[in-house]
Amino acid sequence: MGNIKKVLIVGGGIAGLTAAIALRRRGIESVVIERNPAWSVYGVGIIQPSNMLRALASIGLGERCLASGRGFNGWRFCEANGAVLAEAAAFNVAGPAYPAVNGITRPALHKILTDSVLGQGTEVRLGITIETLHDSGDKVDVIFSNGAPESFDLVIGADGAYSQLRGLLFKDAVRPQYTGQSVWRYNFPRPEGFDWGCMYFGKRSKAGLVPLTESMMYLFLVTAEQGNPRMPGDQLGSLLRERMSEYGGLIAELRELVTDSSAVVYRPMEVMLLPQPWHRGRVLLIGDAAHSSTPHLAEGAAMAIEDSAVLADMLGANADIEATLQAFWERRAPRAQLVYETGVQLGEWEQAEWRGEPAAGAAYNEAFDKAYQVLGEPV
Ligand SMILES: Cc1cc2nc3c(=O)[nH]c(=O)nc-3n(C[C@H](O)[C@H](O)[C@H](O)COP(=O)(O)OP(=O)(O)OC[C@H]3O[C@@H](n4cnc5c(N)ncnc54)[C@H](O)[C@@H]3O)c2cc1C
């Protein structure tokens, strides 16, 4: 484990919590600080592709995710009226005990991660952030927002796409950019026998349904929203219903069940890839703080969890912190870049098609296949 004995993790989301778990498995203690005093997450689902399940398995969390979620083999691709065009098994690299994909609610995943972190004895401080930090070469001196000072061997910024730490480390750092697309999500009862993920292609949007539990699934609807408008919270239900109106079949039936604006989760797609190494001295960024992608490949959280697993392996094996963090970036950056660039490209093709321009055709599917082939390779 070298010289790294005490780590501060800023951010108690997927990246920060998996980092705390992975480090602990390597005998490295951490303290997690989380700005949100309620430490809560929103209530829709998340897709866990096979490389995410492999990374979760490597830090002891794979089986718990399967037990709390709903595994499935792959995707059915459908017309807007529900007619099935094709069916494709998803890549499966997590081993015979695992399905290719697992759908899980975000609260269920959050509970698995928080239970693990608290259960292993990691200290979590809620409602706290960083006020200042000073890297003196052999340690980082931090002053927290409650005025308390403390020193750490390493600080990990896992504080999301709008990372405060990124701003402190890199004054001229890139900021998240809106891609022109947004995602609307809503939970529904899962019809019996609805055992695959399904994608539906409309003329000005695409929809997906993802099994989450025995009784639940969620819808994601991807639309183009010019100028990144602020959507009024109390109208989200009617705005979503309006956008679902180009669909027939099951999506049309589900449309009638969208009754609660407060249960609609709306997010603009915003992307950011830090072009330089993700560390400066003894402060490192991981997860969305370093690379935030569109959800086209469902790989944002997967990249965060891979970051955590790889970082813990490398810190556990190497004593030279600068060389380790540089090598970590060299190992992780190509995968993060692939996810980032593929997502942006897929989104541009979709928007062009929705504007009436020629469809990308085979290139669209090939982009998915190419990305998943690389992401299936060892990290
Ligand atoms: C519409 C949509 C759908 C998606 N679907 C998928 C999917 O199906 N599969 C997938 O793999 N990925 C998906 N993603 C991506 C995934 O949600 C993110 O990549 C993932 O949540 C990143 O985790 P993170 O921990 O890096 O950041 P975050 O989830 O943003 O967590 C950051 C945490 O840090 C805390 N924090 C922030 N600032 C501070 C501070 N200054 N001090 C202390 N704490 C702080 C926050 O409160 C938060 O708890 C999707 C994203 C979107 C937008």
Coordinates of C-alpha atoms and ligand atoms in Angstrom, one line a residue:
M1 CA 0.0 0.0 0.0
G2 CA 3.1 2.3 0.1
N3 CA 2.7 5.7 1.6
I4 CA -1.1 6.0 1.1
K5 CA -2.7 5.3 4.5
K6 CA -5.3 8.0 4.9
V7 CA -7.5 9.1 2.0
L8 CA -10.2 11.8 1.8
I9 CA -13.0 11.1 -0.7
V10 CA -15.1 14.1 -1.7
G11 CA -18.5 13.0 -2.8
G12 CA -20.7 10.1 -1.6
G13 CA -22.1 9.0 -5.0
I14 CA -21.4 5.9 -7.0
A15 CA -17.7 6.9 -7.7
G16 CA -16.9 7.9 -4.1
L17 CA -18.6 5.0 -2.4
T18 CA -17.1 2.4 -4.7
A19 CA -13.7 4.0 -4.2
A20 CA -14.1 3.7 -0.4
I21 CA -15.1 0.1 -0.7
A22 CA -12.3 -0.8 -3.2
L23 CA -9.6 1.0 -1.2
R24 CA -10.7 -0.8 2.0
R25 CA -10.3 -4.1 0.3
R26 CA -6.7 -3.1 -0.2
G27 CA -6.3 -2.1 3.4
I28 CA -6.5 1.7 2.7
E29 CA -8.7 3.7 5.1
S30 CA -10.7 6.6 3.8
V31 CA -13.1 9.3 5.1
V32 CA -16.0 10.2 2.8
I33 CA -17.6 13.7 2.9
E34 CA -20.9 14.3 1.2
R35 CA -22.4 17.7 0.7
N36 CA -26.0 16.5 0.6
P37 CA -27.1 16.1 4.3
A38 CA -29.9 13.7 3.3
W39 CA -27.4 11.5 1.2
S40 CA -30.3 10.7 -1.1
V41 CA -30.6 9.7 -4.7
Y42 CA -33.5 10.0 -7.2
G43 CA -35.9 7.2 -7.6
V44 CA -35.6 5.8 -11.2
G45 CA -33.4 3.0 -12.5
I46 CA -29.9 2.5 -13.8
I47 CA -28.7 0.0 -16.4
Q48 CA -25.7 -2.1 -15.3
P49 CA -23.9 -3.4 -18.4
S50 CA -21.6 -6.4 -18.2
N51 CA -18.4 -4.5 -17.6
M52 CA -20.0 -2.7 -14.7
L53 CA -21.1 -6.0 -13.2
R54 CA -17.6 -7.3 -13.7
A55 CA -16.2 -4.3 -11.8
L56 CA -18.8 -4.7 -9.1
A57 CA -18.0 -8.4 -8.7
S58 CA -14.3 -7.5 -8.3
I59 CA -15.1 -5.4 -5.3
G60 CA -17.5 -7.8 -3.8
L61 CA -20.8 -6.2 -4.8
G62 CA -21.9 -8.0 -7.9
E63 CA -24.2 -10.6 -6.3
R64 CA -25.9 -8.0 -4.1
C65 CA -26.8 -6.0 -7.2
L66 CA -28.2 -9.0 -8.9
A67 CA -30.3 -9.9 -5.9
S68 CA -31.8 -6.4 -5.7
G69 CA -32.2 -5.9 -9.5
R70 CA -33.5 -7.7 -12.5
G71 CA -31.1 -9.4 -14.9
F72 CA -31.8 -9.6 -18.6
N73 CA -30.0 -10.9 -21.7
G74 CA -30.1 -8.0 -24.1
W75 CA -32.2 -5.6 -26.1
R76 CA -35.2 -5.8 -28.5
F77 CA -35.3 -3.0 -31.1
C78 CA -38.8 -1.9 -32.0
E79 CA -40.7 0.5 -34.2
A80 CA -42.6 3.3 -32.6
N81 CA -45.8 1.1 -32.7
G82 CA -44.0 -1.7 -30.8
A83 CA -43.4 -4.0 -33.7
V84 CA -40.1 -5.8 -33.0
L85 CA -37.4 -5.2 -35.6
A86 CA -34.6 -7.2 -34.1
E87 CA -33.3 -8.7 -31.0
A88 CA -29.6 -8.8 -29.8
A89 CA -28.0 -10.4 -26.8
A90 CA -25.8 -7.9 -25.0
F91 CA -22.1 -8.5 -24.4
N92 CA -21.4 -10.7 -21.3
V93 CA -18.0 -10.6 -19.7
A94 CA -18.9 -10.9 -16.0
G95 CA -18.9 -14.7 -16.0
P96 CA -21.5 -17.5 -16.0
A97 CA -23.1 -16.4 -12.8
Y98 CA -24.1 -13.1 -14.3
P99 CA -26.8 -12.0 -16.8
A100 CA -25.5 -9.7 -19.6
V101 CA -27.3 -6.7 -18.1
N102 CA -28.9 -5.9 -14.7
G103 CA -31.5 -3.2 -14.2
I104 CA -31.6 -1.8 -10.7
T105 CA -33.3 1.1 -9.0
R106 CA -30.9 3.9 -8.1
P107 CA -32.1 3.8 -4.4
A108 CA -31.4 0.0 -4.3
L109 CA -27.9 0.6 -5.6
H110 CA -27.4 3.4 -3.2
K111 CA -28.4 1.2 -0.3
I112 CA -26.0 -1.5 -1.3
L113 CA -23.2 1.0 -1.5
T114 CA -24.0 2.9 1.7
D115 CA -24.6 -0.3 3.7
S116 CA -21.2 -1.6 2.5
V117 CA -19.3 1.6 3.3
L118 CA -20.9 2.0 6.7
G119 CA -20.6 -1.7 7.4
Q120 CA -16.9 -1.7 6.7
G121 CA -16.5 1.1 9.3
T122 CA -15.6 3.9 6.9
E123 CA -16.4 7.3 8.4
V124 CA -18.9 9.3 6.4
R125 CA -19.5 13.0 7.2
L126 CA -22.7 14.4 5.7
G127 CA -23.5 18.0 5.0
I128 CA -19.8 18.9 4.6
T129 CA -17.6 20.0 1.8
I130 CA -14.2 21.4 1.3
E131 CA -13.4 25.0 2.0
T132 CA -9.7 25.0 1.0
L133 CA -7.0 22.5 0.3
H134 CA -3.2 22.8 0.2
D135 CA -0.9 20.2 -1.3
S136 CA 2.4 20.4 0.5
G137 CA 4.1 17.6 -1.4
D138 CA 3.9 14.8 1.1
K139 CA 0.3 15.4 2.3
V140 CA -2.8 17.5 1.5
D141 CA -4.0 19.9 4.2
V142 CA -7.7 20.4 4.0
I143 CA -10.1 22.9 5.8
F144 CA -13.6 21.6 5.7
S145 CA -16.7 23.8 5.4
N146 CA -17.3 23.5 9.1
G147 CA -13.8 25.1 9.7
A148 CA -12.1 21.9 10.9
P149 CA -8.6 21.2 9.5
E150 CA -7.2 17.8 8.7
S151 CA -4.4 16.3 6.6
F152 CA -4.6 13.4 4.2
D153 CA -2.1 11.4 2.1
L154 CA -4.5 11.5 -1.0
V155 CA -7.6 13.4 -1.8
I156 CA -10.1 11.9 -4.3
G157 CA -12.6 14.2 -6.0
A158 CA -15.7 12.1 -6.8
D159 CA -17.9 15.1 -6.7
G160 CA -19.7 14.7 -10.0
A161 CA -19.9 16.6 -13.3
Y162 CA -19.9 20.0 -11.7
S163 CA -17.0 19.1 -9.5
Q164 CA -15.9 21.7 -7.0
L165 CA -12.5 20.0 -6.8
R166 CA -12.0 20.2 -10.5
G167 CA -12.4 24.0 -10.3
L168 CA -9.9 24.2 -7.4
L169 CA -7.3 22.1 -9.2
F170 CA -7.6 23.3 -12.8
K171 CA -8.6 26.9 -12.9
D172 CA -9.3 26.8 -16.7
A173 CA -10.9 23.4 -16.6
V174 CA -13.6 22.5 -19.2
R175 CA -17.2 22.7 -18.0
P176 CA -20.1 20.3 -18.9
Q177 CA -21.7 21.2 -22.3
Y178 CA -25.3 20.5 -23.2
T179 CA -25.4 18.1 -26.2
G180 CA -28.9 19.1 -27.4
Q181 CA -30.6 16.0 -26.0
S182 CA -32.5 15.4 -22.7
V183 CA -33.8 12.3 -20.9
W184 CA -37.2 11.9 -19.3
R185 CA -37.6 8.9 -16.9
Y186 CA -40.6 7.4 -15.1
N187 CA -41.2 4.1 -13.3
F188 CA -44.0 1.7 -14.3
P189 CA -45.3 -1.7 -13.3
R190 CA -43.5 -4.4 -15.3
P191 CA -45.9 -6.5 -17.3
E192 CA -45.4 -10.3 -16.8
G193 CA -43.0 -11.7 -19.4
F194 CA -41.4 -8.3 -20.1
D195 CA -37.9 -9.8 -19.7
W196 CA -35.7 -7.9 -22.1
G197 CA -34.7 -4.3 -22.4
C198 CA -36.6 -2.7 -25.3
M199 CA -35.8 0.3 -27.5
Y200 CA -38.4 2.1 -29.5
F201 CA -37.5 4.4 -32.4
G202 CA -39.8 7.4 -33.0
K203 CA -39.5 10.1 -35.6
R204 CA -38.3 12.7 -33.2
S205 CA -37.3 10.8 -30.1
K206 CA -36.4 7.3 -28.9
A207 CA -37.8 5.4 -25.9
G208 CA -36.5 2.5 -23.8
L209 CA -38.0 0.2 -21.2
V210 CA -35.7 -1.4 -18.7
P211 CA -36.7 -4.2 -16.2
L212 CA -35.8 -3.2 -12.6
T213 CA -37.4 -5.7 -10.2
E214 CA -39.9 -8.5 -10.3
S215 CA -42.7 -5.9 -10.4
M216 CA -41.1 -2.7 -11.8
M217 CA -39.5 -1.3 -14.9
Y218 CA -38.6 2.2 -16.0
L219 CA -39.0 4.3 -19.1
F220 CA -36.4 6.5 -20.5
L221 CA -37.4 8.9 -23.3
V222 CA -34.6 10.7 -25.2
T223 CA -35.7 14.0 -26.9
A224 CA -34.0 17.0 -28.5
E225 CA -34.7 20.1 -26.4
Q226 CA -33.4 23.2 -28.2
G227 CA -31.5 25.7 -26.0
N228 CA -31.6 23.5 -22.9
P229 CA -34.8 25.0 -21.5
R230 CA -35.7 24.9 -17.8
M231 CA -38.7 22.5 -17.6
P232 CA -41.3 23.6 -15.0
G233 CA -41.4 20.9 -12.3
D234 CA -45.2 21.0 -11.9
Q235 CA -45.7 20.4 -15.6
L236 CA -43.2 17.5 -16.2
G237 CA -46.0 14.9 -16.4
S238 CA -47.9 16.7 -19.2
L239 CA -44.7 17.5 -21.0
L240 CA -43.6 13.9 -20.9
R241 CA -47.1 12.7 -22.0
E242 CA -46.9 15.1 -24.9
R243 CA -43.5 13.7 -26.0
M244 CA -44.7 10.1 -25.7
S245 CA -47.6 10.8 -28.1
E246 CA -45.8 9.6 -31.2
Y247 CA -45.7 6.0 -29.9
G248 CA -48.2 3.3 -30.2
G249 CA -48.4 -0.2 -28.5
L250 CA -47.1 -0.5 -24.9
I251 CA -45.6 3.0 -24.7
A252 CA -49.0 4.5 -25.6
E253 CA -50.6 2.4 -22.8
L254 CA -47.9 3.5 -20.4
R255 CA -48.5 7.2 -21.4
E256 CA -51.9 7.0 -19.7
L257 CA -50.2 6.1 -16.4
V258 CA -48.0 9.2 -16.3
T259 CA -50.0 11.1 -13.7
D260 CA -47.4 12.4 -11.2
S261 CA -45.1 15.3 -12.3
S262 CA -43.0 14.8 -9.1
A263 CA -42.1 11.2 -10.2
V264 CA -40.8 12.4 -13.6
V265 CA -37.0 12.7 -13.6
Y266 CA -35.8 15.1 -16.3
R267 CA -32.1 15.6 -17.1
P268 CA -30.4 17.4 -19.9
M269 CA -27.4 15.4 -21.3
E270 CA -24.3 17.3 -20.4
V271 CA -20.8 16.0 -21.2
M272 CA -17.3 16.8 -20.1
L273 CA -13.9 15.1 -20.6
L274 CA -10.9 16.5 -18.7
P275 CA -8.2 16.5 -21.4
Q276 CA -5.2 16.5 -19.1
P277 CA -4.2 14.0 -16.4
W278 CA -6.9 13.7 -13.8
H279 CA -4.6 14.5 -10.9
R280 CA -2.4 17.3 -9.7
G281 CA 0.0 16.3 -7.0
R282 CA -1.9 14.3 -4.4
V283 CA -5.4 15.3 -5.5
L284 CA -7.2 13.1 -8.1
L285 CA -10.5 13.2 -9.9
I286 CA -12.6 10.1 -10.7
G287 CA -16.0 9.4 -12.1
D288 CA -18.1 12.2 -13.5
A289 CA -15.8 14.7 -12.0
A290 CA -13.2 13.7 -14.6
H291 CA -15.3 12.4 -17.4
S292 CA -19.1 12.7 -17.8
S293 CA -20.7 11.1 -20.9
T294 CA -24.2 10.9 -22.4
P295 CA -26.1 7.8 -21.3
H296 CA -26.3 6.3 -24.8
L297 CA -24.0 3.4 -23.9
A298 CA -25.2 3.3 -20.2
E299 CA -21.6 3.5 -19.2
G300 CA -21.2 6.6 -17.0
A301 CA -21.5 4.8 -13.7
A302 CA -19.7 1.8 -15.2
M303 CA -16.7 4.0 -15.9
A304 CA -16.9 5.4 -12.3
I305 CA -16.9 1.9 -10.8
E306 CA -14.0 0.8 -13.0
D307 CA -12.1 3.9 -12.0
S308 CA -12.5 2.9 -8.3
A309 CA -11.5 -0.8 -8.8
V310 CA -8.5 0.0 -10.9
L311 CA -7.3 2.9 -8.6
A312 CA -7.5 0.6 -5.6
D313 CA -5.5 -2.1 -7.3
M314 CA -2.8 0.4 -8.4
L315 CA -2.5 2.2 -5.1
G316 CA -2.4 -1.1 -3.3
A317 CA 0.5 -2.2 -5.5
N318 CA 2.7 0.9 -5.9
A319 CA 4.5 3.2 -3.6
D320 CA 5.3 6.2 -5.9
I321 CA 2.2 8.3 -5.8
E322 CA 3.0 10.6 -8.8
A323 CA 3.9 7.6 -11.1
T324 CA 0.8 5.7 -9.9
L325 CA -1.6 8.5 -10.6
Q326 CA -0.1 9.2 -14.0
A327 CA -0.3 5.5 -14.9
F328 CA -3.9 5.4 -13.6
W329 CA -4.8 8.2 -16.0
E330 CA -3.0 6.5 -18.9
R331 CA -4.9 3.3 -18.2
R332 CA -8.4 4.9 -17.7
A333 CA -8.4 7.8 -20.2
P334 CA -8.8 5.8 -23.4
R335 CA -11.9 4.0 -22.1
A336 CA -13.5 7.2 -20.8
Q337 CA -12.7 8.9 -24.1
L338 CA -14.3 6.1 -26.1
V339 CA -17.5 6.3 -24.0
Y340 CA -17.5 10.1 -24.2
E341 CA -16.9 10.3 -28.0
T342 CA -19.2 7.4 -28.9
G343 CA -22.1 9.0 -26.9
V344 CA -21.6 12.4 -28.4
Q345 CA -21.6 10.9 -31.9
L346 CA -24.7 8.7 -31.4
G347 CA -26.5 11.8 -30.0
E348 CA -25.6 13.8 -33.1
W349 CA -26.7 11.1 -35.5
E350 CA -30.0 10.8 -33.6
Q351 CA -30.6 14.6 -33.7
A352 CA -29.8 14.8 -37.4
E353 CA -32.3 12.0 -38.1
W354 CA -35.0 13.7 -36.0
R355 CA -34.4 16.9 -38.1
G356 CA -35.2 14.9 -41.2
E357 CA -31.6 14.3 -42.4
P358 CA -30.5 10.9 -43.6
A359 CA -30.1 8.3 -40.9
A360 CA -26.7 7.0 -39.9
G361 CA -27.9 3.5 -40.8
A362 CA -25.4 0.7 -40.2
A363 CA -22.8 3.1 -38.7
Y364 CA -25.1 3.7 -35.8
N365 CA -25.2 0.0 -34.7
E366 CA -21.6 -0.4 -35.5
A367 CA -20.7 2.3 -33.1
F368 CA -22.4 0.5 -30.3
D369 CA -20.8 -2.9 -31.3
K370 CA -17.3 -1.3 -31.5
A371 CA -17.6 0.4 -28.2
Y372 CA -18.9 -2.6 -26.3
Q373 CA -16.2 -4.8 -27.9
V374 CA -13.5 -2.6 -26.3
L375 CA -15.4 -2.2 -23.1
G376 CA -15.6 -5.9 -22.8
E377 CA -11.8 -6.2 -22.8
P378 CA -10.0 -6.4 -19.5
V379 CA -9.8 -2.9 -17.9
Ligands
LIG1 C1 -30.2 10.5 -17.8 C2 -29.0 9.7 -17.3 C3 -29.1 8.3 -17.4 C4 -28.0 7.6 -17.0 N1 -28.0 6.2 -17.0 C5 -26.9 5.5 -16.7 C6 -27.0 4.1 -16.8 O1 -28.0 3.5 -17.2 N2 -25.8 3.4 -16.5 C7 -24.7 4.0 -16.2 O2 -23.6 3.3 -15.9 N3 -24.6 5.3 -16.0 C8 -25.7 6.1 -16.3 N4 -25.7 7.4 -16.1 C9 -24.5 8.1 -15.6 C10 -24.3 8.0 -14.1 O3 -25.5 8.4 -13.5 C11 -23.2 8.8 -13.7 O4 -22.0 8.6 -14.5 C12 -22.8 8.5 -12.2 O5 -23.9 8.8 -11.3 C13 -21.6 9.3 -11.8 O6 -21.3 9.0 -10.4 P1 -20.3 10.0 -9.6 O7 -20.3 9.5 -8.3 O8 -19.1 10.3 -10.4 O9 -21.1 11.4 -9.6 P2 -22.5 11.8 -8.9 O10 -23.5 10.7 -9.1 O11 -22.9 13.2 -9.5 O12 -22.2 11.9 -7.4 C14 -21.4 13.0 -6.9 C15 -21.7 13.1 -5.4 O13 -20.9 14.1 -4.8 C16 -21.6 15.0 -4.0 N5 -21.0 16.3 -4.1 C17 -21.0 17.1 -5.1 N6 -20.2 18.2 -4.9 C18 -19.7 18.0 -3.6 C19 -18.8 18.7 -2.8 N7 -18.3 19.9 -3.3 N8 -18.5 18.3 -1.6 C20 -19.0 17.1 -1.2 N9 -19.9 16.3 -1.9 C21 -20.2 16.8 -3.1 C22 -23.0 14.9 -4.6 O14 -24.0 15.3 -3.7 C23 -23.1 13.4 -5.0 O15 -23.6 12.6 -4.0 C24 -26.8 8.2 -16.5 C25 -26.8 9.6 -16.4 C26 -27.9 10.4 -16.8 C27 -27.8 11.9 -16.8

